[in-house]
Amino acid sequence: MRNKTQRWKKVNPLKWIACLFSPIQKNGAFFVAMFALGWICTQLEIMPYYLRDRGAEPYELSAPELFLDIYVVCCLLMLIPKKARLWVKALLYVFFYGLAIIDMFCYERFESTLTPTMLMLVRETTGRESLEFLSGYLSWDIVNTGVGWILLLIGAHFLWTIIRIIGKRVTKRMILPKVNERLLLIPKVIVGALVGWYLYTAASQVWDNKMAMKKLFSYQTVGQVEHEMTKKDCAKLYVPVYRLAFGLYVNSLADTQIDQLRAASDKVVVDSCSYRVPNIVLVIGESYNKHHSQLYGYKMPTTPRQVAMEADSSLVKFTDVVSTWNLTSFVFKHMLSLYAVGDSGEWCDYPLFPEVFRKAGYHVTFVTNQFEPKAKEAVYDFSGGFFLNDPQLSQAQFDSRNNSTHRFDDGVLKDYDALAASHHSSRYNLTILHLMGSHIDYRARYPQKTRTVFRPSMYNRPELTDKQRQILAHYDNSLLYNDSIVAAVTERFADKDAVVIYVPDHGEEIFDGSPYMYGRMHGADIDYRLARNEMEIPFWVWGSRKYRASHPYGWKAIQNAKDRPMMIDALPHLLMYLGGISSPLYRADLNVISPEYNQKRPRILKGVTDYNKLRK
């Protein structure tokens, strides 16, 4: 009978239930402190930052996911011997508290939590620069922000630790009556059952987010990660440690592709260069819906200057051009790399065309209003700019470039003027100007006080709400402002032997079909409605009077090619032809003005859909 009782004690299921509480019981201070720390971060850090004052709510599953995550950490701590566990927990305290302070500091000072760009900048920062940074941003007023709450928690935790140490010393000197373990089992079982129930509930609630995290950290390229982040059900990186892990992961992917690009640089071979066109200008726009361009038949006068240039025969508009993607970063990689969609390998296995021009003897200038690295840069901008901002690759591609961004695109013109003045003796120039264009939020893309022309009342669109008509007016105003910028670019080259090519990265939904929406749709399916609004883009070539007079056959070739089908991943080969660059890298079948151009080439959108078939 006694043996049966002993065996029952060993397999007593109540004890197993009670054990569910043990990880929390044995690491009580750690569990409470880390839960409080995570709660502070999730409740005070609202992303995007600008929604903080617009009623945005914190991550709704922060409590169950915090409980589950910290419980798992406590279970792992239980596997470590007790003496070593104390040191491990001490290190975890330093790491988690320190990381939370940094993350909250970035949120308060730079309006963003930890990003891949921040980590990239940290890697490139010297010790002296770090000290200058801290002296510029650290001040006592930081304690009045979310950082102050974390410091308060650290103080409370430290005080609790002191009280516990004193309490243990006191109890050691006291003779306490022994407590019957059987009496303690019942409350432990109750608490253990509650813990088990909540773990099951929490796991079922946050399972989708955990699977989304697993998926996010399984990709092989930065572009794939970026595309995943555009989805509505993408992973919620709700605490600083996940954001740090994400930043490190994305940087590691970027490093791999940068290594591939550096290897591809060795493949740049230029046999000779005739400098056919001494001054080549590429203006890259942003989020331009072709069907809102007056130049392409839109009823509102959004491009009067471009229309005037076409009327005086200095501008040739191409009628059948599409982008490769509806994400800027993907387009930039395809547009700058000599990789063409359908080639073997990846875009980063091929040289970048600015490297070719620089090796051929052109002075290459790059002015961007988007891809200068900023602390609060999202993964989208990081993905598009990491290969432009790598010091070694930047030096290989560009002789001159700007180092700041501007609220409006007239700042790009000012930056160009300053850079042009510094290298006025250059005979052969390739200039790349990257505008903010009509990037959402449209109302921020033009000076409203002085450049507002279109108003909601001017649109006879009864199917749209007042708010939608206002958004539409903002968008068209941004296009009108953009028209003034590109016209100002051509004016700067009016007395030179020059061509200016304008091409935006992609289009934009702007209430042109039901369901009425604006922005971009990032689902996998591409129908003609999406392709029409987001992939069909304006593309034109402007020639100065001197160019048209000196290169009549070249200008005639451009005019004859205006109705040819084109996708902008082929653009580098047109540019190399205009530069007169003789190289094994040049492909005439991708040069839209060449007699050898392949007009039947499939135009694959987002790597999945042939636009030629979709249009039919």
Coordinates of C-alpha atoms in Angstrom, one line a residue:
M1 CA 0.0 0.0 0.0
R2 CA 2.9 2.3 0.8
N3 CA 4.6 1.7 -2.5
K4 CA 1.3 2.6 -4.3
T5 CA 1.1 5.8 -2.4
Q6 CA 4.7 6.7 -3.4
R7 CA 4.1 6.0 -7.0
W8 CA 1.0 8.1 -6.9
K9 CA 3.0 11.0 -5.5
K10 CA 5.5 10.7 -8.4
V11 CA 2.8 10.8 -11.1
N12 CA 0.5 13.1 -9.3
P13 CA -1.0 15.2 -12.2
L14 CA -1.8 18.1 -9.8
K15 CA 2.0 18.6 -9.3
W16 CA 2.4 18.8 -13.1
I17 CA -0.2 21.5 -13.2
A18 CA 1.4 23.3 -10.3
C19 CA 4.7 23.2 -12.2
L20 CA 3.3 25.5 -14.9
F21 CA 3.7 28.3 -12.4
S22 CA 7.3 27.4 -11.5
P23 CA 9.1 29.5 -14.2
I24 CA 7.3 32.6 -13.0
Q25 CA 7.7 31.7 -9.3
K26 CA 11.4 31.1 -9.6
N27 CA 12.0 34.2 -11.7
G28 CA 9.2 36.5 -10.2
A29 CA 11.2 39.8 -10.2
F30 CA 12.5 39.1 -13.7
F31 CA 9.0 38.3 -15.1
V32 CA 7.3 41.3 -13.5
A33 CA 10.1 43.8 -14.5
M34 CA 10.3 42.6 -18.1
F35 CA 6.6 42.6 -18.5
A36 CA 6.4 46.1 -17.2
L37 CA 9.2 47.2 -19.5
G38 CA 7.6 45.7 -22.5
W39 CA 4.3 47.2 -21.6
I40 CA 5.8 50.7 -21.3
C41 CA 7.4 50.3 -24.8
T42 CA 4.2 49.0 -26.5
Q43 CA 1.9 51.6 -25.0
L44 CA 4.1 54.7 -25.5
E45 CA 5.6 53.9 -28.9
I46 CA 2.9 54.3 -31.5
M47 CA 4.0 53.7 -35.1
P48 CA 3.9 55.4 -37.5
Y49 CA 4.9 58.3 -35.2
Y50 CA 2.6 60.9 -36.9
L51 CA -0.5 58.8 -35.8
R52 CA 0.4 59.3 -32.2
D53 CA -1.8 62.3 -31.9
R54 CA -4.6 61.0 -34.2
G55 CA -6.1 58.4 -31.9
A56 CA -3.9 55.5 -33.0
E57 CA -4.0 52.5 -30.6
P58 CA -1.0 50.5 -29.4
Y59 CA -0.6 46.9 -30.6
E60 CA -3.8 45.2 -29.4
L61 CA -2.2 41.9 -28.5
S62 CA 0.8 43.3 -26.6
A63 CA -0.3 41.8 -23.2
P64 CA -0.8 38.2 -24.3
E65 CA 2.3 38.2 -26.5
L66 CA 4.4 39.8 -23.8
F67 CA 3.2 37.2 -21.3
L68 CA 4.0 34.3 -23.7
D69 CA 7.4 35.6 -24.7
I70 CA 8.6 36.3 -21.2
Y71 CA 7.3 33.0 -19.9
V72 CA 9.4 31.2 -22.6
V73 CA 12.5 33.1 -21.5
C74 CA 11.8 32.2 -17.9
C75 CA 11.5 28.5 -18.9
L76 CA 14.9 28.7 -20.6
L77 CA 16.3 30.3 -17.4
M78 CA 15.1 27.3 -15.4
L79 CA 17.5 25.1 -17.4
I80 CA 20.5 27.1 -16.1
P81 CA 22.0 26.2 -12.7
K82 CA 20.8 28.6 -9.9
K83 CA 24.1 30.4 -9.3
A84 CA 24.8 30.9 -13.0
R85 CA 21.2 32.0 -13.5
L86 CA 21.7 35.0 -11.4
W87 CA 24.5 36.3 -13.6
V88 CA 22.5 35.5 -16.8
K89 CA 19.5 37.4 -15.5
A90 CA 21.8 40.4 -14.6
L91 CA 23.2 40.4 -18.2
L92 CA 19.6 40.2 -19.6
Y93 CA 18.6 43.2 -17.4
V94 CA 21.4 45.3 -18.7
F95 CA 20.6 44.3 -22.3
F96 CA 16.8 44.7 -22.2
Y97 CA 16.8 47.9 -20.2
G98 CA 19.6 49.4 -22.3
L99 CA 18.0 48.4 -25.5
A100 CA 14.6 49.8 -24.4
I101 CA 16.2 53.2 -23.4
I102 CA 17.9 53.4 -26.8
D103 CA 14.7 52.5 -28.7
M104 CA 12.6 55.0 -26.7
F105 CA 15.3 57.7 -27.1
C106 CA 15.2 57.2 -30.9
Y107 CA 11.4 57.4 -30.8
E108 CA 11.4 60.6 -28.9
R109 CA 14.3 62.3 -30.7
F110 CA 14.0 61.0 -34.2
E111 CA 10.3 60.1 -34.3
S112 CA 11.1 56.4 -35.0
T113 CA 12.0 53.3 -33.2
L114 CA 15.1 51.3 -34.1
T115 CA 15.5 50.8 -37.9
P116 CA 17.9 49.0 -40.2
T117 CA 19.2 52.4 -41.3
M118 CA 20.1 53.4 -37.7
L119 CA 22.1 50.3 -37.3
M120 CA 23.9 50.9 -40.6
L121 CA 24.7 54.5 -39.5
V122 CA 26.0 53.2 -36.2
R123 CA 28.4 50.8 -37.9
E124 CA 29.8 53.7 -40.0
T125 CA 30.1 56.1 -37.1
T126 CA 33.5 56.8 -35.4
G127 CA 34.0 57.2 -31.7
R128 CA 34.4 61.0 -32.1
E129 CA 31.2 61.3 -34.1
S130 CA 29.4 59.3 -31.4
L131 CA 30.5 61.7 -28.7
E132 CA 29.4 64.7 -30.8
F133 CA 26.1 63.0 -31.4
L134 CA 25.5 62.3 -27.7
S135 CA 26.5 65.9 -26.7
G136 CA 24.0 67.3 -29.3
Y137 CA 21.0 65.2 -28.4
L138 CA 21.3 64.2 -24.7
S139 CA 19.7 66.7 -22.3
W140 CA 17.9 66.6 -19.1
D141 CA 14.5 67.1 -20.7
I142 CA 14.7 63.5 -22.0
V143 CA 13.5 62.3 -18.5
N144 CA 10.2 64.0 -19.2
T145 CA 9.6 61.6 -22.1
G146 CA 9.0 57.9 -22.3
V147 CA 12.7 57.4 -21.4
G148 CA 11.8 58.8 -18.0
W149 CA 9.2 56.0 -17.4
I150 CA 11.9 53.4 -18.2
L151 CA 14.3 55.0 -15.8
L152 CA 11.6 55.1 -13.1
L153 CA 11.0 51.3 -13.6
I154 CA 14.7 50.7 -13.3
G155 CA 14.8 52.7 -10.0
A156 CA 11.8 50.7 -8.7
H157 CA 13.4 47.4 -9.7
F158 CA 16.6 48.4 -8.0
L159 CA 14.8 49.4 -4.8
W160 CA 12.8 46.1 -4.8
T161 CA 16.1 44.2 -5.2
I162 CA 17.6 46.0 -2.1
I163 CA 14.5 45.3 0.0
R164 CA 14.6 41.6 -1.0
I165 CA 18.3 41.3 -0.1
I166 CA 17.6 42.8 3.3
G167 CA 14.5 40.6 3.8
K168 CA 16.5 37.5 3.1
R169 CA 19.1 38.4 5.6
V170 CA 16.5 39.0 8.3
T171 CA 14.6 35.8 7.6
K172 CA 17.8 33.8 7.9
R173 CA 18.1 34.8 11.6
M174 CA 14.5 33.9 12.3
I175 CA 13.2 30.5 13.2
L176 CA 10.1 30.0 11.1
P177 CA 7.6 27.2 11.4
K178 CA 7.6 24.6 8.7
V179 CA 4.8 24.8 6.2
N180 CA 3.0 21.7 5.1
E181 CA 3.7 21.2 1.4
R182 CA 0.3 19.5 0.8
L183 CA -1.4 22.7 2.0
L184 CA 0.7 24.8 -0.5
L185 CA -0.1 22.4 -3.4
I186 CA -3.7 23.5 -3.7
P187 CA -3.0 27.2 -4.3
K188 CA -0.1 26.3 -6.6
V189 CA -2.4 24.1 -8.6
I190 CA -5.0 26.8 -9.0
V191 CA -2.4 29.4 -10.1
G192 CA -0.7 26.8 -12.4
A193 CA -4.1 26.1 -14.0
L194 CA -4.7 29.8 -14.5
V195 CA -1.2 30.2 -16.0
G196 CA -1.8 27.2 -18.3
W197 CA -5.2 28.5 -19.5
Y198 CA -3.7 32.0 -20.2
L199 CA -0.7 30.5 -22.1
Y200 CA -3.1 28.5 -24.3
T201 CA -5.3 31.6 -24.9
A202 CA -2.2 33.8 -25.5
A203 CA -0.7 31.3 -27.9
S204 CA -3.9 31.0 -29.9
Q205 CA -4.2 34.8 -30.2
V206 CA -0.6 35.6 -31.2
W207 CA 0.0 32.5 -33.4
D208 CA -0.5 34.3 -36.6
N209 CA 2.0 37.0 -35.6
K210 CA 4.5 34.4 -34.7
M211 CA 4.2 32.7 -38.0
A212 CA 4.4 36.1 -39.7
M213 CA 7.7 36.7 -37.9
K214 CA 9.0 33.3 -38.9
K215 CA 8.1 34.1 -42.5
L216 CA 9.7 37.6 -42.3
F217 CA 13.0 36.2 -41.1
S218 CA 13.1 33.5 -43.8
Y219 CA 13.8 35.7 -46.8
Q220 CA 17.1 35.8 -48.7
T221 CA 17.0 39.4 -50.0
V222 CA 16.2 42.9 -48.7
G223 CA 13.6 43.3 -51.5
Q224 CA 11.7 40.2 -50.5
V225 CA 11.6 41.5 -46.9
E226 CA 10.4 44.9 -48.0
H227 CA 7.6 43.3 -50.1
E228 CA 6.6 41.2 -47.1
M229 CA 6.3 44.4 -45.0
T230 CA 3.8 45.9 -47.5
K231 CA 1.3 43.2 -46.6
K232 CA -1.5 44.0 -44.2
D233 CA -0.8 40.8 -42.2
C234 CA 2.9 41.4 -41.9
A235 CA 4.7 40.7 -38.6
K236 CA 4.3 43.1 -35.8
L237 CA 7.7 43.7 -34.3
Y238 CA 6.1 45.1 -31.1
V239 CA 9.1 45.3 -28.7
P240 CA 12.7 46.7 -29.1
V241 CA 14.4 43.3 -29.1
Y242 CA 12.5 42.2 -32.2
R243 CA 13.2 45.5 -34.0
L244 CA 16.9 45.1 -33.2
A245 CA 16.9 41.5 -34.5
F246 CA 15.1 42.7 -37.7
G247 CA 17.6 45.5 -38.2
L248 CA 20.6 43.2 -37.9
Y249 CA 18.9 40.6 -40.2
V250 CA 18.2 43.2 -42.9
N251 CA 21.7 44.6 -42.7
S252 CA 23.2 41.1 -43.1
L253 CA 21.1 40.6 -46.2
A254 CA 22.2 44.0 -47.5
D255 CA 25.8 43.1 -46.8
T256 CA 25.5 40.0 -48.9
Q257 CA 24.1 42.0 -51.9
I258 CA 26.7 44.7 -51.5
D259 CA 29.4 42.0 -51.7
Q260 CA 27.8 40.8 -54.9
L261 CA 27.8 44.3 -56.3
R262 CA 31.4 44.9 -55.4
A263 CA 32.3 41.7 -57.2
A264 CA 30.2 42.8 -60.2
S265 CA 32.2 46.1 -60.3
D266 CA 35.2 44.1 -61.5
K267 CA 33.2 43.2 -64.6
V268 CA 33.0 46.8 -65.8
V269 CA 34.8 47.0 -69.1
V270 CA 34.8 50.1 -71.4
D271 CA 36.6 49.6 -74.7
S272 CA 36.1 53.2 -75.9
C273 CA 33.7 56.2 -75.6
S274 CA 32.8 58.8 -78.2
Y275 CA 30.8 61.0 -75.8
R276 CA 28.0 61.1 -78.4
V277 CA 26.0 63.3 -76.1
P278 CA 28.2 65.3 -73.7
N279 CA 25.5 66.1 -71.2
I280 CA 23.0 63.4 -70.3
V281 CA 20.4 64.1 -67.6
L282 CA 18.1 61.4 -66.0
V283 CA 15.3 62.8 -63.9
I284 CA 13.6 60.1 -61.9
G285 CA 10.1 61.0 -60.6
E286 CA 8.0 59.4 -58.0
S287 CA 4.4 57.9 -57.9
Y288 CA 3.3 59.5 -61.2
N289 CA 0.0 58.3 -62.6
K290 CA 0.4 58.7 -66.4
H291 CA -3.4 59.2 -66.8
H292 CA -3.2 62.4 -64.7
S293 CA -0.7 64.0 -67.0
Q294 CA -2.0 66.6 -69.4
L295 CA 0.7 65.6 -71.7
Y296 CA -1.0 62.2 -72.1
G297 CA -4.5 63.5 -72.4
Y298 CA -5.7 64.3 -68.9
K299 CA -8.4 67.0 -68.9
M300 CA -6.8 69.1 -66.1
P301 CA -3.8 71.3 -67.0
T302 CA -1.3 69.5 -64.8
T303 CA 1.7 69.7 -67.3
P304 CA 1.5 73.0 -69.2
R305 CA 5.2 73.3 -69.5
Q306 CA 5.7 69.8 -70.9
V307 CA 2.9 70.4 -73.3
A308 CA 4.6 73.6 -74.5
M309 CA 7.9 71.7 -75.0
E310 CA 6.2 69.1 -77.0
A311 CA 4.5 71.8 -79.1
D312 CA 7.9 73.4 -79.9
S313 CA 9.3 69.9 -80.9
S314 CA 11.9 69.8 -78.2
L315 CA 10.1 67.0 -76.2
V316 CA 9.2 63.5 -77.5
K317 CA 6.8 61.5 -75.3
F318 CA 6.9 57.8 -75.4
T319 CA 3.4 56.2 -75.4
D320 CA 3.9 52.6 -74.2
V321 CA 6.3 52.4 -71.3
V322 CA 5.8 50.4 -68.1
S323 CA 7.7 50.0 -64.8
T324 CA 8.9 46.7 -63.5
W325 CA 7.3 47.1 -60.0
N326 CA 5.2 49.4 -58.0
L327 CA 7.8 49.7 -55.3
T328 CA 10.6 52.4 -55.6
S329 CA 13.4 50.2 -54.3
F330 CA 12.7 47.4 -56.7
V331 CA 12.5 49.8 -59.6
F332 CA 15.7 51.6 -58.6
K333 CA 17.6 48.3 -58.6
H334 CA 16.3 47.4 -62.0
M335 CA 16.8 50.9 -63.4
L336 CA 20.4 51.3 -62.2
S337 CA 21.6 47.7 -62.7
L338 CA 22.5 46.3 -66.1
Y339 CA 20.4 43.4 -65.2
A340 CA 17.3 43.0 -67.3
V341 CA 14.2 41.1 -66.0
G342 CA 14.5 37.6 -67.3
D343 CA 18.3 37.5 -67.1
S344 CA 20.0 34.8 -65.1
G345 CA 21.1 35.6 -61.5
E346 CA 20.0 38.6 -59.5
W347 CA 20.2 42.3 -60.1
C348 CA 23.2 42.6 -57.8
D349 CA 25.2 40.2 -60.0
Y350 CA 25.4 42.9 -62.7
P351 CA 27.3 46.2 -62.6
L352 CA 25.4 49.5 -62.1
F353 CA 25.4 51.8 -65.1
P354 CA 26.7 54.9 -63.3
E355 CA 29.9 52.9 -62.7
V356 CA 30.2 52.3 -66.4
F357 CA 29.8 56.0 -67.2
R358 CA 32.3 57.0 -64.6
K359 CA 34.8 54.5 -65.9
A360 CA 34.2 55.9 -69.5
G361 CA 35.2 59.4 -68.3
Y362 CA 31.8 61.0 -67.6
H363 CA 31.5 63.1 -64.4
V364 CA 28.6 61.5 -62.6
T365 CA 26.4 63.6 -60.3
F366 CA 23.7 62.1 -58.2
V367 CA 21.2 64.3 -56.3
T368 CA 18.4 62.5 -54.4
N369 CA 15.6 63.8 -52.4
Q370 CA 14.8 60.4 -50.9
F371 CA 17.8 58.1 -50.4
E372 CA 20.0 60.1 -48.1
P373 CA 20.2 57.8 -45.0
K374 CA 18.1 59.2 -42.2
A375 CA 17.6 57.8 -38.7
K376 CA 13.9 57.3 -39.0
E377 CA 14.1 55.8 -42.5
A378 CA 11.7 52.9 -43.1
V379 CA 12.8 49.6 -44.6
Y380 CA 11.4 50.7 -47.9
D381 CA 13.9 53.5 -48.2
F382 CA 16.7 51.4 -46.7
S383 CA 16.0 48.8 -49.4
G384 CA 16.2 51.3 -52.2
G385 CA 19.2 53.2 -50.9
F386 CA 21.6 50.8 -49.1
F387 CA 23.6 50.1 -52.3
L388 CA 23.7 53.8 -53.1
N389 CA 24.9 54.8 -49.6
D390 CA 27.6 52.2 -49.2
P391 CA 30.8 54.2 -49.2
Q392 CA 32.8 52.0 -51.6
L393 CA 29.9 51.6 -54.1
S394 CA 29.0 55.3 -53.8
Q395 CA 32.6 56.2 -54.7
A396 CA 32.6 53.8 -57.6
Q397 CA 29.4 55.3 -59.0
F398 CA 29.4 59.0 -58.3
D399 CA 31.9 61.9 -58.5
S400 CA 29.4 64.3 -56.8
R401 CA 26.3 63.8 -54.7
N402 CA 24.2 65.8 -52.2
N403 CA 24.1 65.0 -48.5
S404 CA 20.7 66.2 -47.4
T405 CA 17.0 66.0 -48.4
H406 CA 14.5 68.8 -48.7
R407 CA 10.8 69.3 -48.1
F408 CA 10.2 70.3 -51.7
D409 CA 12.0 69.3 -54.9
D410 CA 13.2 72.8 -55.6
G411 CA 15.9 71.8 -53.1
V412 CA 17.2 69.3 -55.6
L413 CA 17.7 72.1 -58.1
K414 CA 19.6 74.1 -55.5
D415 CA 21.8 71.1 -54.6
Y416 CA 22.5 70.5 -58.3
D417 CA 23.4 74.1 -58.9
A418 CA 25.9 74.0 -56.0
L419 CA 27.5 70.8 -57.2
A420 CA 27.6 71.9 -60.8
A421 CA 29.4 75.1 -59.8
S422 CA 32.1 73.0 -58.1
H423 CA 32.9 71.0 -61.2
H424 CA 32.2 73.6 -63.9
S425 CA 35.2 72.4 -66.0
S426 CA 33.8 68.9 -66.7
R427 CA 33.1 68.4 -70.4
Y428 CA 31.1 65.2 -70.2
N429 CA 28.4 64.9 -67.5
L430 CA 25.9 62.3 -66.5
T431 CA 23.4 63.9 -64.0
I432 CA 20.9 61.8 -62.1
L433 CA 18.2 63.8 -60.3
H434 CA 15.9 61.8 -58.0
L435 CA 12.8 63.7 -57.0
M436 CA 10.2 63.2 -54.2
G437 CA 7.6 63.9 -56.9
S438 CA 4.1 62.9 -55.9
H439 CA 5.0 60.5 -53.1
I440 CA 2.2 60.1 -50.6
D441 CA 1.3 62.4 -48.6
Y442 CA 0.4 64.5 -51.7
R443 CA -0.4 67.7 -49.8
A444 CA 3.2 67.7 -48.5
R445 CA 4.7 67.6 -52.0
Y446 CA 4.1 71.2 -53.1
P447 CA 3.9 74.6 -51.3
Q448 CA 0.2 74.9 -50.7
K449 CA 0.3 78.7 -49.9
T450 CA 1.7 79.7 -53.3
R451 CA 1.2 76.7 -55.6
T452 CA -2.4 75.6 -55.1
V453 CA -4.3 75.7 -58.4
F454 CA -6.7 72.8 -58.3
R455 CA -9.5 72.6 -55.7
P456 CA -12.1 70.0 -54.8
S457 CA -14.9 72.0 -56.3
M458 CA -13.3 71.8 -59.7
Y459 CA -13.9 68.1 -60.1
N460 CA -17.2 66.8 -61.4
R461 CA -16.8 63.5 -59.6
P462 CA -20.1 62.8 -57.7
E463 CA -19.0 59.3 -56.9
L464 CA -16.2 60.6 -54.7
T465 CA -16.6 62.1 -51.2
D466 CA -15.5 65.6 -50.4
K467 CA -12.3 64.2 -48.7
Q468 CA -11.5 62.1 -51.8
R469 CA -11.9 65.1 -54.1
Q470 CA -9.5 67.0 -51.8
I471 CA -6.9 64.3 -52.0
L472 CA -7.4 64.3 -55.8
A473 CA -6.8 68.0 -55.9
H474 CA -3.6 67.7 -53.8
Y475 CA -2.3 65.0 -56.1
D476 CA -2.9 67.1 -59.3
N477 CA -1.3 70.1 -57.6
S478 CA 1.8 68.0 -56.9
L479 CA 2.0 67.1 -60.6
L480 CA 1.7 70.7 -61.6
Y481 CA 4.5 71.5 -59.2
N482 CA 6.6 68.7 -60.6
D483 CA 6.0 70.1 -64.0
S484 CA 7.7 73.3 -62.9
I485 CA 10.7 71.4 -61.5
V486 CA 11.3 69.3 -64.7
A487 CA 10.9 72.4 -66.9
A488 CA 13.5 74.1 -64.7
V489 CA 15.9 71.2 -65.2
T490 CA 15.6 71.6 -69.0
E491 CA 16.3 75.3 -68.7
R492 CA 19.6 74.6 -67.1
F493 CA 20.7 72.7 -70.2
A494 CA 19.1 74.9 -72.8
D495 CA 22.4 76.2 -74.2
K496 CA 24.3 72.9 -74.0
D497 CA 24.5 69.8 -76.2
A498 CA 22.2 67.8 -73.9
V499 CA 19.3 65.5 -73.6
V500 CA 17.0 65.2 -70.5
I501 CA 15.1 62.0 -69.9
Y502 CA 12.2 62.0 -67.5
V503 CA 10.8 58.7 -66.0
P504 CA 9.0 58.1 -62.7
D505 CA 9.6 54.9 -60.7
H506 CA 6.0 53.8 -60.9
G507 CA 2.4 55.0 -61.0
E508 CA -0.2 55.4 -58.3
E509 CA -3.9 54.7 -57.7
I510 CA -5.8 57.9 -57.6
F511 CA -9.5 57.2 -57.7
D512 CA -9.5 56.0 -61.3
G513 CA -11.6 53.0 -60.9
S514 CA -13.8 51.1 -58.4
P515 CA -13.0 50.5 -55.6
Y516 CA -12.0 54.1 -55.4
M517 CA -8.7 54.4 -53.6
Y518 CA -5.4 56.1 -53.6
G519 CA -1.9 54.8 -53.0
R520 CA -0.7 51.4 -54.2
M521 CA -2.0 47.8 -53.9
H522 CA 0.7 45.3 -53.1
G523 CA -1.1 42.0 -53.5
A524 CA 0.3 39.2 -55.7
D525 CA -2.5 39.4 -58.3
I526 CA -2.0 42.0 -61.1
D527 CA -5.0 42.8 -63.3
Y528 CA -5.1 45.4 -66.0
R529 CA -6.7 48.0 -63.7
L530 CA -3.7 47.8 -61.4
A531 CA -1.2 47.7 -64.3
R532 CA -2.8 50.7 -65.9
N533 CA -2.7 52.9 -62.8
E534 CA 0.5 51.7 -61.1
M535 CA 2.7 50.3 -63.9
E536 CA 2.0 52.5 -66.9
I537 CA 4.2 55.5 -66.6
P538 CA 5.1 58.7 -68.6
F539 CA 8.5 58.7 -70.3
W540 CA 9.9 61.5 -72.4
V541 CA 13.1 62.7 -74.0
W542 CA 13.9 66.4 -74.3
G543 CA 16.7 67.6 -76.6
S544 CA 18.3 71.0 -76.4
R545 CA 18.4 73.1 -79.6
K546 CA 22.1 72.4 -79.9
Y547 CA 21.6 68.7 -79.6
R548 CA 18.9 68.5 -82.2
A549 CA 21.0 70.5 -84.6
S550 CA 24.2 68.5 -84.0
H551 CA 22.5 65.0 -83.9
P552 CA 19.6 65.1 -86.5
Y553 CA 19.8 61.3 -87.0
G554 CA 19.9 60.6 -83.3
W555 CA 16.9 62.9 -82.7
K556 CA 15.1 61.3 -85.6
A557 CA 15.7 57.8 -84.1
I558 CA 14.2 59.0 -80.8
Q559 CA 11.1 60.3 -82.6
N560 CA 10.7 57.1 -84.5
A561 CA 10.9 55.0 -81.3
K562 CA 8.2 56.9 -79.4
D563 CA 5.5 54.2 -79.9
R564 CA 7.7 51.2 -79.2
P565 CA 6.9 49.1 -76.2
M566 CA 9.4 49.5 -73.4
M567 CA 10.1 48.5 -69.8
I568 CA 12.4 50.7 -67.8
D569 CA 14.8 48.0 -66.8
A570 CA 16.2 48.5 -70.3
L571 CA 16.9 52.2 -69.7
P572 CA 20.7 51.8 -69.0
H573 CA 21.3 50.6 -72.6
L574 CA 19.6 53.6 -74.1
L575 CA 21.8 55.8 -71.8
M576 CA 25.0 53.9 -72.8
Y577 CA 24.2 54.4 -76.5
L578 CA 23.6 58.1 -76.0
G579 CA 27.0 58.3 -74.2
G580 CA 28.7 56.5 -77.1
I581 CA 30.1 53.9 -74.7
S582 CA 31.5 50.8 -76.4
S583 CA 31.4 47.9 -73.9
P584 CA 30.6 44.2 -73.9
L585 CA 28.0 45.2 -71.3
Y586 CA 25.9 47.1 -73.9
R587 CA 23.0 45.3 -75.5
A588 CA 21.4 46.8 -78.6
D589 CA 18.3 44.6 -78.3
L590 CA 17.5 46.5 -75.1
N591 CA 18.1 50.0 -76.5
V592 CA 14.7 51.3 -77.5
I593 CA 16.0 53.6 -80.3
S594 CA 18.3 51.0 -81.9
P595 CA 17.2 49.2 -85.1
E596 CA 18.1 45.9 -83.3
Y597 CA 15.7 46.6 -80.4
N598 CA 13.5 43.6 -79.5
Q599 CA 9.9 44.9 -79.5
K600 CA 8.5 41.5 -78.7
R601 CA 10.4 41.1 -75.4
P602 CA 8.0 40.1 -72.6
R603 CA 7.4 42.8 -70.1
I604 CA 7.1 41.0 -66.8
L605 CA 5.5 43.0 -64.0
K606 CA 6.6 42.1 -60.4
G607 CA 8.3 39.1 -61.8
V608 CA 4.9 37.3 -62.4
T609 CA 2.7 38.8 -65.1
D610 CA 3.5 39.7 -68.7
Y611 CA 2.0 43.1 -69.4
N612 CA 1.8 42.5 -73.1
K613 CA -0.6 39.6 -72.6
L614 CA -2.4 41.4 -69.8
R615 CA -3.1 44.4 -72.0
K616 CA -4.5 42.2 -74.8

